[in-house]
Structures are given as C-alpha cells and as structure tokens.
Coordinates of C-alpha atoms in Angstrom, one line a residue:
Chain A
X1 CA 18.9 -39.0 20.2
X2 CA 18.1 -35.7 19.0
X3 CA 14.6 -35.0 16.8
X4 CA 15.0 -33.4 13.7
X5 CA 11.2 -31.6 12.8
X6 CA 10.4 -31.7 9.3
X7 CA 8.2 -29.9 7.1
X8 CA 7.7 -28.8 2.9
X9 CA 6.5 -25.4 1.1
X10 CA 6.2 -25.2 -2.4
X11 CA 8.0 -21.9 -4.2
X12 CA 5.1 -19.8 -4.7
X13 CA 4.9 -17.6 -7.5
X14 CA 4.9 -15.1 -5.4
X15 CA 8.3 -16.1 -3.7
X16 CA 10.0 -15.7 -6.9
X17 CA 12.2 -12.5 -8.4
X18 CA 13.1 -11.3 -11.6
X19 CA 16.3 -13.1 -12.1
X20 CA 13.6 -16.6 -12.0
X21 CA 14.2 -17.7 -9.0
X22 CA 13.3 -18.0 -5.2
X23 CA 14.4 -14.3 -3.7
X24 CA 16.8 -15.0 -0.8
X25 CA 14.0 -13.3 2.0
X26 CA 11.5 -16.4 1.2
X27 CA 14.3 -18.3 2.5
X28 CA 13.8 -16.7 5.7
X29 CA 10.7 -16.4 5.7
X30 CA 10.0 -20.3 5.7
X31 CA 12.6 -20.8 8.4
X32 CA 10.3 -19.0 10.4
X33 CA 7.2 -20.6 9.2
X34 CA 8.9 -24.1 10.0
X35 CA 10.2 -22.4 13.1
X36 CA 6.8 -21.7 14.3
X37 CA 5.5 -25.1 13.1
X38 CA 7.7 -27.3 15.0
X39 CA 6.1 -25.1 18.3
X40 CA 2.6 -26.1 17.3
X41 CA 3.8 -29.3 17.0
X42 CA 4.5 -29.3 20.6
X43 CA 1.4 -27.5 21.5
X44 CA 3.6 -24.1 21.9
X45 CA 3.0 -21.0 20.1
X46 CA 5.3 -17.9 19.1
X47 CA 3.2 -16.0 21.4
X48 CA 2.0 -17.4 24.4
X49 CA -0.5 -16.1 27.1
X50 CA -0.3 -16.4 31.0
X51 CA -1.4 -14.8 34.0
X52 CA 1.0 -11.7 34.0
X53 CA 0.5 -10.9 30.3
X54 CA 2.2 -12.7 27.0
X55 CA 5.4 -14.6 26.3
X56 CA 7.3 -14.1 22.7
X57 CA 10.3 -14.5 21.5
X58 CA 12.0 -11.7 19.2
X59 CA 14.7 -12.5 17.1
X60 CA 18.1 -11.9 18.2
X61 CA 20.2 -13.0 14.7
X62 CA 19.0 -14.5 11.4
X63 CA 21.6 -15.9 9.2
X64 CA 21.4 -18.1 6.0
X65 CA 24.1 -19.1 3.4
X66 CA 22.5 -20.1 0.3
X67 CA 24.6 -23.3 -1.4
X68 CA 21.9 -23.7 -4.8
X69 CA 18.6 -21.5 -6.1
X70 CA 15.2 -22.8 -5.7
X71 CA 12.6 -22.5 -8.4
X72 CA 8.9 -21.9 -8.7
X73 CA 6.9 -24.9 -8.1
X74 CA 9.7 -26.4 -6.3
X75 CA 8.7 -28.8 -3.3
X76 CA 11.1 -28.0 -0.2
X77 CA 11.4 -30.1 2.6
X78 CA 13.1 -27.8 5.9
X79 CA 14.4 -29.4 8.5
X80 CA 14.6 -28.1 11.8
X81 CA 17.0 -29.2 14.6
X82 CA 17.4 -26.7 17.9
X83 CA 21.3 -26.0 17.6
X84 CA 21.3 -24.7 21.4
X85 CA 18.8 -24.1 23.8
X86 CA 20.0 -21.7 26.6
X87 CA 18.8 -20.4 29.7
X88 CA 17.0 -17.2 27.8
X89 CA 16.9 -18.3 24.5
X90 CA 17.1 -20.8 21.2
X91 CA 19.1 -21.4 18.6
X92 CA 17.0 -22.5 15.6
X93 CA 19.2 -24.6 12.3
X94 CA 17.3 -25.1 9.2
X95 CA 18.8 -27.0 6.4
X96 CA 16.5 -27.0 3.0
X97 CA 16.6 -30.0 0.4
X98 CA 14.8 -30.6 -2.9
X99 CA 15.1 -34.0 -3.5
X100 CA 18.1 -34.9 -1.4
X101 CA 20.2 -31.8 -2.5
X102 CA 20.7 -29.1 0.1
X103 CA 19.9 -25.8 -1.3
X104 CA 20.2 -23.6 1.8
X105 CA 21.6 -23.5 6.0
X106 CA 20.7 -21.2 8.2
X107 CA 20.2 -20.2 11.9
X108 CA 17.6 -18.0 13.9
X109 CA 18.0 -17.2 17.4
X110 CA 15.5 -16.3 19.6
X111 CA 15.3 -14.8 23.1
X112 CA 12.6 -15.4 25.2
X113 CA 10.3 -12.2 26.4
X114 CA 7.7 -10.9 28.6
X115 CA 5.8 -8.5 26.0
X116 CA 3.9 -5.9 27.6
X117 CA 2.8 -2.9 25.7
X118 CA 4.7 0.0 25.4
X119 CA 7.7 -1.3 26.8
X120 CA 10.6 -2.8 25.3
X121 CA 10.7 -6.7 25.3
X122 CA 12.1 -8.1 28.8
X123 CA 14.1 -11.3 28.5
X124 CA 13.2 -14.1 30.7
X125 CA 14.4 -17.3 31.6
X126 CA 12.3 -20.1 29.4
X127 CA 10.1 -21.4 31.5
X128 CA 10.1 -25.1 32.4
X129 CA 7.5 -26.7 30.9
X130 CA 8.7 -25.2 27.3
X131 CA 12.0 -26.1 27.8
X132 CA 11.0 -29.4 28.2
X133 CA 8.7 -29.5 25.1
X134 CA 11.7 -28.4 23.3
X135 CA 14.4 -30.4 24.5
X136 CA 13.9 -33.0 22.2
X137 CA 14.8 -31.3 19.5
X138 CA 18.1 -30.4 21.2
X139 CA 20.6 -31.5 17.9
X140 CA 24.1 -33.3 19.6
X141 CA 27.2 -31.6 18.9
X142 CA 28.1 -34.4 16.7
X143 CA 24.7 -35.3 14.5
X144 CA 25.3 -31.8 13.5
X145 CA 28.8 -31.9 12.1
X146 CA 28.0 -35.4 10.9
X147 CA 25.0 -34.5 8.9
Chain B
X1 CA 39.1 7.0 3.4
X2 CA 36.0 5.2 2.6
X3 CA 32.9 6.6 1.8
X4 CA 30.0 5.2 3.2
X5 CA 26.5 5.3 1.4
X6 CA 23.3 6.8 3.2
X7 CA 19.7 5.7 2.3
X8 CA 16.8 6.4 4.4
X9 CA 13.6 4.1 4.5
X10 CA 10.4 4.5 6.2
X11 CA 8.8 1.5 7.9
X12 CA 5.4 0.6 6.2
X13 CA 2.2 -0.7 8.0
X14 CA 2.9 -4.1 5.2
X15 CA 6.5 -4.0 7.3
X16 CA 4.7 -4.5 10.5
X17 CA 3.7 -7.9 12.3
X18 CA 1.2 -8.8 14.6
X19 CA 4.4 -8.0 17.7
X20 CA 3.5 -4.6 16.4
X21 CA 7.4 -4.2 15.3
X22 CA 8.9 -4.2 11.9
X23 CA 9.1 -8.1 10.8
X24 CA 12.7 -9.0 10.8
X25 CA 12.5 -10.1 7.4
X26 CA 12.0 -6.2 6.2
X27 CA 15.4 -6.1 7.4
X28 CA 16.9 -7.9 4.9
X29 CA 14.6 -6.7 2.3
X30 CA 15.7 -3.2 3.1
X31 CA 19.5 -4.3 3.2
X32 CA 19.5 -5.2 -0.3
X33 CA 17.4 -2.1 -1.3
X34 CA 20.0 0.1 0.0
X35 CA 22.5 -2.1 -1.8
X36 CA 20.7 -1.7 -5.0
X37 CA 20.9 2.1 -4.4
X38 CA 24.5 1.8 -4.2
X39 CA 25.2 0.1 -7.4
X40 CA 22.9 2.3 -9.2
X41 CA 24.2 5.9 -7.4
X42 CA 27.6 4.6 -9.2
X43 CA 25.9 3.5 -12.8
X44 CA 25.3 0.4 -12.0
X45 CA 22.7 -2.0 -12.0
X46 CA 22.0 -5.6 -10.0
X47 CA 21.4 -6.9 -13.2
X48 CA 23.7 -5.6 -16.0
X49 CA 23.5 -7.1 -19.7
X50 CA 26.8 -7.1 -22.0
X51 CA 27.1 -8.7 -25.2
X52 CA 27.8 -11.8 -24.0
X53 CA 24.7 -11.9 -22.0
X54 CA 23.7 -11.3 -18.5
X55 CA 26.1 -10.5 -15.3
X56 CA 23.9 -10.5 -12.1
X57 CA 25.4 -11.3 -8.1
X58 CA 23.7 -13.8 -6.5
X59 CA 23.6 -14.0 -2.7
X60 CA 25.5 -16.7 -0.9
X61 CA 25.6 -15.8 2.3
X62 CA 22.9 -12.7 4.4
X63 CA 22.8 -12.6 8.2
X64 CA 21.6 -10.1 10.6
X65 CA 22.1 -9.2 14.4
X66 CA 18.5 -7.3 15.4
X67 CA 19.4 -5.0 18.7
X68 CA 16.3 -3.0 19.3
X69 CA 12.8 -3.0 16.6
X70 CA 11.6 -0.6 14.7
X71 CA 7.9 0.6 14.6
X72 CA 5.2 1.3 12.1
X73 CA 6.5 4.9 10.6
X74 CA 9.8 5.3 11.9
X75 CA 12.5 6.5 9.7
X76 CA 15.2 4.5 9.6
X77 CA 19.0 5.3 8.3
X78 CA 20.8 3.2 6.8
X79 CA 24.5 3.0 6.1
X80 CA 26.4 0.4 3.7
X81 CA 29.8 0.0 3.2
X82 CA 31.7 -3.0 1.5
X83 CA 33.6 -4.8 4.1
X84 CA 35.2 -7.0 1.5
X85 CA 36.0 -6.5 -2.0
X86 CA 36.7 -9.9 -3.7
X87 CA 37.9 -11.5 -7.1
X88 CA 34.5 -12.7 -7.7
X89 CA 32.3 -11.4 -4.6
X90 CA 31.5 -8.1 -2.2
X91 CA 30.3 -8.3 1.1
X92 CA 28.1 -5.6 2.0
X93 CA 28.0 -4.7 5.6
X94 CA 24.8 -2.7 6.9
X95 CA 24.2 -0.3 9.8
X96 CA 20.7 1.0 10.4
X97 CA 19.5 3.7 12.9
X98 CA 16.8 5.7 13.8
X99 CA 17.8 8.9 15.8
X100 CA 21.1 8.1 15.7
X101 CA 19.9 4.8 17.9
X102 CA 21.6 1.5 16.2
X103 CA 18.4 -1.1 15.6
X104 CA 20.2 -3.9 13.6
X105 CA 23.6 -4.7 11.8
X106 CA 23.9 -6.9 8.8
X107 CA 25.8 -8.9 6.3
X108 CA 25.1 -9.6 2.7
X109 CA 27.7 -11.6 0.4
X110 CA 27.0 -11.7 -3.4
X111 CA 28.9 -13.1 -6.0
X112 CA 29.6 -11.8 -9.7
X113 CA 27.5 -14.4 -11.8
X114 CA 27.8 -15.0 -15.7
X115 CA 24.0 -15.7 -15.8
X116 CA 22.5 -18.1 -19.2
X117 CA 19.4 -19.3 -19.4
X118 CA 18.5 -22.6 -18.5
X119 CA 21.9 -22.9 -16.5
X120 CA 22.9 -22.1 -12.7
X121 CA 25.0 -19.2 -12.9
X122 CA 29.0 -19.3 -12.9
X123 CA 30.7 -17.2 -10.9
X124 CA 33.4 -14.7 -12.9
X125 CA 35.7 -12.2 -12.0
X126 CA 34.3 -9.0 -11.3
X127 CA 35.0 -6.6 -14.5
X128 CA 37.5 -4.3 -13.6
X129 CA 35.4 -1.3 -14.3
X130 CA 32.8 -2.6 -11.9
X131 CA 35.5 -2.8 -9.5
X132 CA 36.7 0.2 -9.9
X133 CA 33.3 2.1 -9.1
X134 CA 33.0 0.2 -5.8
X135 CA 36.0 0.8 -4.1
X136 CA 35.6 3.9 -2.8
X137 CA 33.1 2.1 -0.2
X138 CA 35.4 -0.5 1.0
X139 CA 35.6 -0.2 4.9
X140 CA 39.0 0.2 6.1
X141 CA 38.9 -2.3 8.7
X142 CA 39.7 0.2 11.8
X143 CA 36.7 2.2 10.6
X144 CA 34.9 -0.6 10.6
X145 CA 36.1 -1.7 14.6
X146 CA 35.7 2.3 15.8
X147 CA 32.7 2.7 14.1
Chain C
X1 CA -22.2 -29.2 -11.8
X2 CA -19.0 -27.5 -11.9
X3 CA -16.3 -28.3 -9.4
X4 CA -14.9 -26.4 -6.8
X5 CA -11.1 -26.6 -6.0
X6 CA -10.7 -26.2 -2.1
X7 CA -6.8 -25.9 -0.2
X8 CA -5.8 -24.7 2.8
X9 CA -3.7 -22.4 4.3
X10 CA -2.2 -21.3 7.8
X11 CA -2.0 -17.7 8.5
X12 CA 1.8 -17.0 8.8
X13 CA 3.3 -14.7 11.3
X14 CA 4.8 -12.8 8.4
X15 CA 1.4 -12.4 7.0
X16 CA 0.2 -10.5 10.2
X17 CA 0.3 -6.6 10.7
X18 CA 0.6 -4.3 13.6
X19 CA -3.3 -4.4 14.1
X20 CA -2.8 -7.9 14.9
X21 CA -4.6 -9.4 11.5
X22 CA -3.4 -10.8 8.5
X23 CA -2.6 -8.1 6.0
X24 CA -4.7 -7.3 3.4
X25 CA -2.1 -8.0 0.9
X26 CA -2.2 -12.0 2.4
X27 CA -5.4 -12.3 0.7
X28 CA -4.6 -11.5 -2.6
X29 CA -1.1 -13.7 -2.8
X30 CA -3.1 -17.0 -1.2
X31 CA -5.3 -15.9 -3.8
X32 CA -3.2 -16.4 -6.4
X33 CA -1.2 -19.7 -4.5
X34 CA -4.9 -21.0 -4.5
X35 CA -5.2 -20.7 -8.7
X36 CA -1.5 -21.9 -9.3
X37 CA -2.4 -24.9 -7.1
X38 CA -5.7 -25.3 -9.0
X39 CA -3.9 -25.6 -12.0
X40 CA -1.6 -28.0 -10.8
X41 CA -4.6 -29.9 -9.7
X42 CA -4.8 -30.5 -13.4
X43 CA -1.3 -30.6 -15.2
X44 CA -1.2 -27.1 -16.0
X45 CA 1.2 -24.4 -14.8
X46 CA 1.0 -21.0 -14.8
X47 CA 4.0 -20.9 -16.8
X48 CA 4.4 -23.4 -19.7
X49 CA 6.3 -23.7 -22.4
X50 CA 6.2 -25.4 -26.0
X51 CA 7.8 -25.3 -29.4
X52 CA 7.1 -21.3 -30.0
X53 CA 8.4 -20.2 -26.4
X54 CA 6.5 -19.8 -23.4
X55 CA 2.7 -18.9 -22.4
X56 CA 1.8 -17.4 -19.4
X57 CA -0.8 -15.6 -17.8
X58 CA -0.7 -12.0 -16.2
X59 CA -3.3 -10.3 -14.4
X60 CA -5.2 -7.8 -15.8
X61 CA -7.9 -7.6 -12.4
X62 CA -8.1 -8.2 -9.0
X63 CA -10.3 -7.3 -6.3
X64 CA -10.9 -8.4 -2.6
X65 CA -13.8 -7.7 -0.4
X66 CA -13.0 -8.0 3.1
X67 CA -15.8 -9.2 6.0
X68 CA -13.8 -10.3 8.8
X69 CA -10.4 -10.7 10.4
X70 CA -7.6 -13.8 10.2
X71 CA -5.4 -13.9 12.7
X72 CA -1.9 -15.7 13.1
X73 CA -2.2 -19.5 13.3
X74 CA -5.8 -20.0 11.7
X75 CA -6.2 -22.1 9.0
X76 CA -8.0 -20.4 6.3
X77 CA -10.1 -22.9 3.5
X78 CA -9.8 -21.1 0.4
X79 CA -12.3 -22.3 -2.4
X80 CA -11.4 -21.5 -6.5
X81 CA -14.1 -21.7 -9.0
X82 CA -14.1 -20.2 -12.4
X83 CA -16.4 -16.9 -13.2
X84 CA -16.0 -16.9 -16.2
X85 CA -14.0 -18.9 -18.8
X86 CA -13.8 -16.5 -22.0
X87 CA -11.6 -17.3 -25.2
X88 CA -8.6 -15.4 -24.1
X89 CA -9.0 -15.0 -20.1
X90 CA -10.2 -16.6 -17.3
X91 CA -12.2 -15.3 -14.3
X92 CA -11.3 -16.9 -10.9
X93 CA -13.8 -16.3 -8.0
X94 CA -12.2 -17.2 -4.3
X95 CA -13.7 -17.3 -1.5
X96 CA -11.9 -17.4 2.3
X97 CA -13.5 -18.9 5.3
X98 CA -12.3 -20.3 8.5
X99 CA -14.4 -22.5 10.6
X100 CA -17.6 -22.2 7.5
X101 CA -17.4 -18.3 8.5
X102 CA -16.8 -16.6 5.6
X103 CA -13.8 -14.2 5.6
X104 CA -13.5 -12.6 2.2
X105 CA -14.3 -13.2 -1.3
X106 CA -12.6 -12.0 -4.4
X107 CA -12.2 -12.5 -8.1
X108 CA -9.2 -12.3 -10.2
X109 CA -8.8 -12.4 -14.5
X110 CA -5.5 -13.3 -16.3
X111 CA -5.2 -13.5 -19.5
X112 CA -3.5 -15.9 -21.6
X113 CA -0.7 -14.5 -23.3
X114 CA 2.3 -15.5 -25.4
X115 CA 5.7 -14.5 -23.7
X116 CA 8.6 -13.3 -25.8
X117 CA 11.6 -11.6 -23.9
X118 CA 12.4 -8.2 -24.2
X119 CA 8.5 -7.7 -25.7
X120 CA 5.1 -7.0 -24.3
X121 CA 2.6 -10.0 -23.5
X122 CA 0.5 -10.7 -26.4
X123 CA -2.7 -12.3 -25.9
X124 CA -3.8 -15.6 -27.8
X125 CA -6.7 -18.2 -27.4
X126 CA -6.3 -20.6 -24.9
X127 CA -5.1 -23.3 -26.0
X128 CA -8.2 -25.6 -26.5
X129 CA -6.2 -28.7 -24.1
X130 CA -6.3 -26.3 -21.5
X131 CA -9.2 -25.2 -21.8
X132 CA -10.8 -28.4 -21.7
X133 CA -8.9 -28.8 -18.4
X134 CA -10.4 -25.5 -16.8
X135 CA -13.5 -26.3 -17.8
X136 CA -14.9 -28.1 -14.9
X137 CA -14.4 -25.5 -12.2
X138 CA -16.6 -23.1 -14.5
X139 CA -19.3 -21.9 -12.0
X140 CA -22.9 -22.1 -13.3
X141 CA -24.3 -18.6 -12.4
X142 CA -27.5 -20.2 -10.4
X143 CA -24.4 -21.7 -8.2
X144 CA -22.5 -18.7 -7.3
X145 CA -26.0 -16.9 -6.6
X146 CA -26.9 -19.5 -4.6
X147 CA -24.0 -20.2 -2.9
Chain D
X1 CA -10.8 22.0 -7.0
X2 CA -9.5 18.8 -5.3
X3 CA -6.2 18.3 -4.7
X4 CA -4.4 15.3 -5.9
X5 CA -1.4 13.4 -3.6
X6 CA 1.5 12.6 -5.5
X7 CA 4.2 10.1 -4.3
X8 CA 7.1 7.9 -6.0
X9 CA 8.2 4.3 -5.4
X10 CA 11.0 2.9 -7.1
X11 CA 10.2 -1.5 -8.1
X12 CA 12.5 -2.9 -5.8
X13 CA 13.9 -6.3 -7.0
X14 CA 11.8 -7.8 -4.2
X15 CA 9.0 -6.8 -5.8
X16 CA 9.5 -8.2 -9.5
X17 CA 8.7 -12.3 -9.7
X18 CA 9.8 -14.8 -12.2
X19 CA 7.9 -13.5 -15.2
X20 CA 10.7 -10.4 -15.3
X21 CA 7.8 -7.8 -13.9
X22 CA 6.4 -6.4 -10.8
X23 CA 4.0 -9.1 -8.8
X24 CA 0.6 -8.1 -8.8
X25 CA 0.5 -7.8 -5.2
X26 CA 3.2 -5.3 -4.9
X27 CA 1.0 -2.7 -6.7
X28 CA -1.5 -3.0 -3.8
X29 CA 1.0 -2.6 -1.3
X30 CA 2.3 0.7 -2.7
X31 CA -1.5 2.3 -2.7
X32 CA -1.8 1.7 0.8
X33 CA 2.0 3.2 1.0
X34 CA 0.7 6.6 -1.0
X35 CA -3.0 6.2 1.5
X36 CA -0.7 6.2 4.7
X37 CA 2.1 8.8 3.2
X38 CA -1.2 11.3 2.1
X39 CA -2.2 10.9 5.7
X40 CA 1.2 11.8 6.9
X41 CA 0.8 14.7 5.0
X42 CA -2.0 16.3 6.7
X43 CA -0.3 15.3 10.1
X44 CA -2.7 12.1 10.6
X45 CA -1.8 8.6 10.8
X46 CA -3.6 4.9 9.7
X47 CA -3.4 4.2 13.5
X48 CA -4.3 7.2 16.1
X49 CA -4.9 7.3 19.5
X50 CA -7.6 9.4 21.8
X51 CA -8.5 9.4 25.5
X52 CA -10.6 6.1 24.5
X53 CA -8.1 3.6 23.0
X54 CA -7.3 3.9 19.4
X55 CA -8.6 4.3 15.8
X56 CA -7.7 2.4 12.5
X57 CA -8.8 1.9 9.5
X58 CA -9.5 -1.7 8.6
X59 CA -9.8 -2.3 4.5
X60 CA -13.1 -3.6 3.1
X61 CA -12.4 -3.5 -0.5
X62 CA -9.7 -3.8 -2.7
X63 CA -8.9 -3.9 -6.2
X64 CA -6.8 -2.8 -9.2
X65 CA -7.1 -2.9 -13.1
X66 CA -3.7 -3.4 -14.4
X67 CA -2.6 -2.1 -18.2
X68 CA 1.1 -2.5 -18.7
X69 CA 3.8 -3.9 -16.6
X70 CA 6.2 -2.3 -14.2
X71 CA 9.7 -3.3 -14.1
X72 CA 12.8 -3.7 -11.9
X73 CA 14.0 -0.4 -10.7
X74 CA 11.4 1.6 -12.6
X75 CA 10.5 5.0 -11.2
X76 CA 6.5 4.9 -10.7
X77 CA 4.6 7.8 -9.6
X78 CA 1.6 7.7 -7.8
X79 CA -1.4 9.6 -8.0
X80 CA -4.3 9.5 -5.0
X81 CA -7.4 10.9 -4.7
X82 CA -10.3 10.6 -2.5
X83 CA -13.0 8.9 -4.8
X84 CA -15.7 9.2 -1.8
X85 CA -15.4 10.2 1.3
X86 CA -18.5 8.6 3.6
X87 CA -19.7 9.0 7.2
X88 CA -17.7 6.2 8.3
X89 CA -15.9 5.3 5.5
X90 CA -12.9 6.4 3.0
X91 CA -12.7 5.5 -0.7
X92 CA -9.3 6.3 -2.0
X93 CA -8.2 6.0 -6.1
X94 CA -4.9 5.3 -7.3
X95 CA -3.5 5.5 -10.2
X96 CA 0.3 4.4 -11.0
X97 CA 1.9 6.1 -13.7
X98 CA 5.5 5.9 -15.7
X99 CA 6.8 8.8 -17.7
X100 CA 3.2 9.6 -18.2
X101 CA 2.2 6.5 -19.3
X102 CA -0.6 5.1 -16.7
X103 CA 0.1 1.0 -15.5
X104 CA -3.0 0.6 -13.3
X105 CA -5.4 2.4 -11.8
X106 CA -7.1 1.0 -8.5
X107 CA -9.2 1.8 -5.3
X108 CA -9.1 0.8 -1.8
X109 CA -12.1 1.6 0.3
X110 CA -11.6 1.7 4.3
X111 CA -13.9 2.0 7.7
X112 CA -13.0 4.3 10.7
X113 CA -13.0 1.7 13.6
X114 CA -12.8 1.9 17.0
X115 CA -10.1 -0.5 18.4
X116 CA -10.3 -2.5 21.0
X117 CA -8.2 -5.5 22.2
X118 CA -9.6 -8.7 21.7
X119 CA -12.6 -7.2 20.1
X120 CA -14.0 -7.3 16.4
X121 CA -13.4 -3.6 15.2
X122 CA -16.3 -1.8 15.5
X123 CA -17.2 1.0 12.3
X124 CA -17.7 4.9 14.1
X125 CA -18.4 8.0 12.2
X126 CA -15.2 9.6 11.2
X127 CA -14.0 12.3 13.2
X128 CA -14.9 16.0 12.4
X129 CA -11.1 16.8 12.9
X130 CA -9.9 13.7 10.7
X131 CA -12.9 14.4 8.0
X132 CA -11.7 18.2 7.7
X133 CA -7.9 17.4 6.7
X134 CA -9.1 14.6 4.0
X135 CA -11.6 16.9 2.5
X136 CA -9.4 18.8 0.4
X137 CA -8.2 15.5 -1.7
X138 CA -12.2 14.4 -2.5
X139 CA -11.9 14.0 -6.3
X140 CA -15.1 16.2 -8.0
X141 CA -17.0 13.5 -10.1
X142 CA -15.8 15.1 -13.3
X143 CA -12.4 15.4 -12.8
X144 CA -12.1 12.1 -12.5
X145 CA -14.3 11.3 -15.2
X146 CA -11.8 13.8 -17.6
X147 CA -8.9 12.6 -16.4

C-alpha cells in the first residue's frame, strides 16, 4: 500500500494578493516545497552530486486546478502521492486541505538529468537506488480515484 | 481571423534559481501578466468595480508544459490568445519564445466572479460588453493546431 | 529581560538565484513571516479587526545587512526582538543565523494604522492590549549591544 | 553633472498582497531590476565573465523608506543613481516615483566579487573598465541633497 507524504505551510502574508487571498503561484510554489521535502525525507535531494557531475530534475509540466481560495494565516496540510514513476521521470500529485476541505489538485512532472554547465539538461534513466527510495510513494491506480 | 496579443518580458536575476534557469514558477507569473496586458490593451481591468460591487476572474484551473529554460536576461516573447470563450469563463492559452525558439506553452482558466466581501465569489455571466472586447483573440481552433 | 522570539526556516529552492544563494529578497519576506509569527505567538495578527473596521500595520522601513550566504536546504534560525516600541510604531530587529554563524541582521518599523477602504492608512496609538502584549520582546539596549 | 537612470515597472497583481497595495518586498525587487537594467545600459551585466571565471556582485546592504503606497497596475518610475561608488564596492539610490509623487526612496549597496565554485565570494577592486561606464551615474553630494 502506497505512502502518501504529508506536510503544512501557513499562508504567509507575503503569499497573499490584492483580491485577499492566496495568489494561485504560491500554490505552486508549495507543491514544490512539499515536493522537495518528501526527497529529504528519504535522504534524496533536488540536486544530487556523484562522481561524473550533478543529478536534477527540471520540470517537464506543472498543472493545478484550484476547487476553493486559501487565506492569510491559513494552516495547509499538502499531501503528496507519486502518481507515476517512469523509467526517466516522476509524476508528482498534491492535493491541499484546510481542515478536511480540499482547496487545490495538482501535478508536477519531473525528468531526471545529468546537469553539466553550459549544456542543456540530459535525461537519464533514475538510477536505482532513488527509484527505490521513491517507490513507496508509488499511489495505486485505484487509491487515487478512490480518494 | 484572430488576433493574437504580443508582450515581451525580460527574465530578472529574482526570476533565476540556484539551476541557474528561470524558476518555473516565473512562468506562470508572467502568463498572467501578459493576460493582465490584454484585458487592459482592450479597457479593461482584472478587477473591475460596477455599481453593484466588484467583478474580478478567479483562476480555476493554470497548467504549463516547460520545453527548453530560459536564462538570467533573455528576452522572452510571449503570445496569448483565448482558446475558449465561455458563458462565465476564458481560457487563456500562452506561447512563449525567445528567438523565435518555443520555451514553454501554457493554460490559464478564469472565471467571471461577482466578488462581496466576506463571501467566496459567485461566478456570473460574463457582461456582454466584456465579451465583446475579447473576441477578437479567440483562437480559431485550426490556428491553434497549425500554429 | 526581554524575550527573544526564535523560528525557523528552510531555504526553499524558489528562494535561490542563479549565483546559487538565497536571494536577497528571501531575507526580507522570512523577515516579515518571522514578525507575523511573533505576533501570533501572542494572539495578535497583523491584521485585526474590531467594531470601527480594521487595524493594520504597514511598513514605513526596512533594511537588511548581508554577512554571508544561505544556500538551498539550510535551515536558517531567525530571532525577533523589538528595537523600539514607540506609541504609534514598532521597531523589529532580526537577526539570521545558521549553525550560531550569523548570516544577516535587519530591522524593520510598521506603523499602526487604522484601515478604511478606498482611503489612506491613518496612524493611531497602539492599542494599549497590544501593547502590553509586545512588550516583552522589547530589547534593552545593553542587550542588543551586547549581543 | 551626473546622470540619472530612469526605468518604469508597472505593479503587477503578483506584487500587491491582501492589504490592497504593493508588498514591501516587491519594491526591493524592482531596484535591483532598475541596478541590473542601468547596467545593461552601459553594455555590462550583474554577472560577467573573464579569462579567470566570473564576477558578480553580491548585496551587503539593503533598505528602503516607504511614503505612500503603490497599487495594482500603477505605472511607477524609477529613478537610480550612484550614491558612492568605492574601490570595491557600489552604492546605488533609488527612488520610486508616481505622477511625480515620490513612494519610497531606498539604497542597495554591492561588492565586486570574484566567483568561484564552491567558494565564499571573495571582494576585488572593481575593474577600471566596469568603474569607467558607472562613473557617469555617481550622484554629486548636492544634487542629491536638492533633490
């Protein structure tokens, strides 16, 4: 059975607009934070350092539908399941709640890459020690439409 | 035949993130900018006050396929056109390039919102006069598929 | 002895830059988190409301010195005492460190204001409840000499 | 007689927060937009590369006085001048201005650095080239006294 990772922000002031509440980037801005967060959690970073050089992962597609507003002060729980983890890359789905009642979904996917400087970003098969680290977060077809 | 608006926008050092690209989240940011330049190169405004109060378009829905990042100082292009004209919501779609070079495409969907105080906003129809200035950049959908 | 109010926070990898540190910018938004939190510490917000409307605080200063680099992934102590607690604003001092190194200090003064839409702020005693609340994280100068 | 740069921003709606106005922090990140957009303009940049490695420009001070509030899409102009211009380090003043009414005025002192990867910047006199093009924007003690 699949792990979902959970973590909170508060709304900062900061996150909020003119029309009161949270401005729809802070969403994506904490799906990455909890993104990131769930690698530490496995002892993985964003980017990663080996022999040849370092390992990050650039974004392929962000998306986020947006169901209720959040507010400042707020207290947001995000939970994180991996919708697909692929050869090259991962599937990220967030779901926000504030107090039981989903605010936001959304989905980041992320390819895996050799970075070296100057170049473009070369995608690379995950390797097999952080595929296994993230396996468990692997969400089953059906805990995802049941949820 | 649509008309598709141009803005330009140069990518700041505050943009830029330790990958030493453009944060994807600028991409949104700059999405709805160039939205916001739109509405206003038509006489309108985001947030518009009648006597009845305050119309405003919430986002329900932003998503973003990144193709190739943009650096500290480029000048990016970008193009919105509405790829859906609603009752009570436009979808914005978004093109950005540099050189001619396609970086990202992009997705916003906002709804026309009778906003009060206190309460989460209800959706309306859009006023026909609103309506009337946006259609001249509704995508036909074969643009849209030989673009 | 005056209190100081200490919180936390990780360096995101939206707070980086293309030199590979936290922004600048980073400091001065944790600064202000840091205050919020601080007056949550104690009931307060810095937006509250009673019978005449609402009472907030805008910023009439801020300033940041910078001593040494954050990068992504540290976790940054950030500590809030009050400079100065005069009858219509309030001086907070901050102070960043990582590991007891110290990072950056800064200072920033709000003043308490009376909010009415569609007017200016207009400045107003603090309230004496709040007041009495602030007043434990006044610094006492030998303190922030010594310090 | 110095030469002042002059730039524009408009308040994007990512900029303004809950209280209805431009966040604090967005003011700073425009004066480093207007610092990197002067440099531009004499054909340098806040990151530049030699036969060595590169140069940048890390911030050691901060800070802006704040008089009146900007708001959602307000045009701002933006004044900069070269407050002191030191052996190894840059003083630039700001000042943000609406229809000729000034909103803040502000200063953002930074160090010419040698950059090296994995190393702690390290301060090196300016360049005689780089020093030459800034020259013309040093701000003579009384004009910025009169202004």
């Amino acid at each position: 059975m699949a792990t979902k990772f959970v973590t909170t922000r508060r709304v900062e002031f900061s996150d909020t607009d003119a029309a009161g509440i949270m401005h729809f980037v802070a969403f994506f801005r904490m799906m990455e934070q909890a993104e990131h967060e769930l690698l530490r959690s496995v002892g993985l970073s964003v980017v990663m350092h080996d022999a040849t050089g370092s390992i990050s992962w650039p974004r392929v597609n962000a998306m986020c539908d947006f169901q209720s507003a959040a507010r400042f002060e707020d207290l947001l729980e995000i939970e994180v399941r991996i919708a697909r983890l692929g050869k090259t890359s991962v599937t990220y789905s967030h779901r926000f709640l504030r107090n039981r009642e989903q605010l936001a979904t959304g989905e980041i996917t992320a390819v895996c890459c050799r970075i070296r400087e100057g170049k473009p970003p070369k995608s690379i098969a995950i390797p097999a020690a952080m595929a296994k680290k993230l396996k468990p977060f692997v969400a089953e077809t059906d805990e995802l439409i049941t949820d």
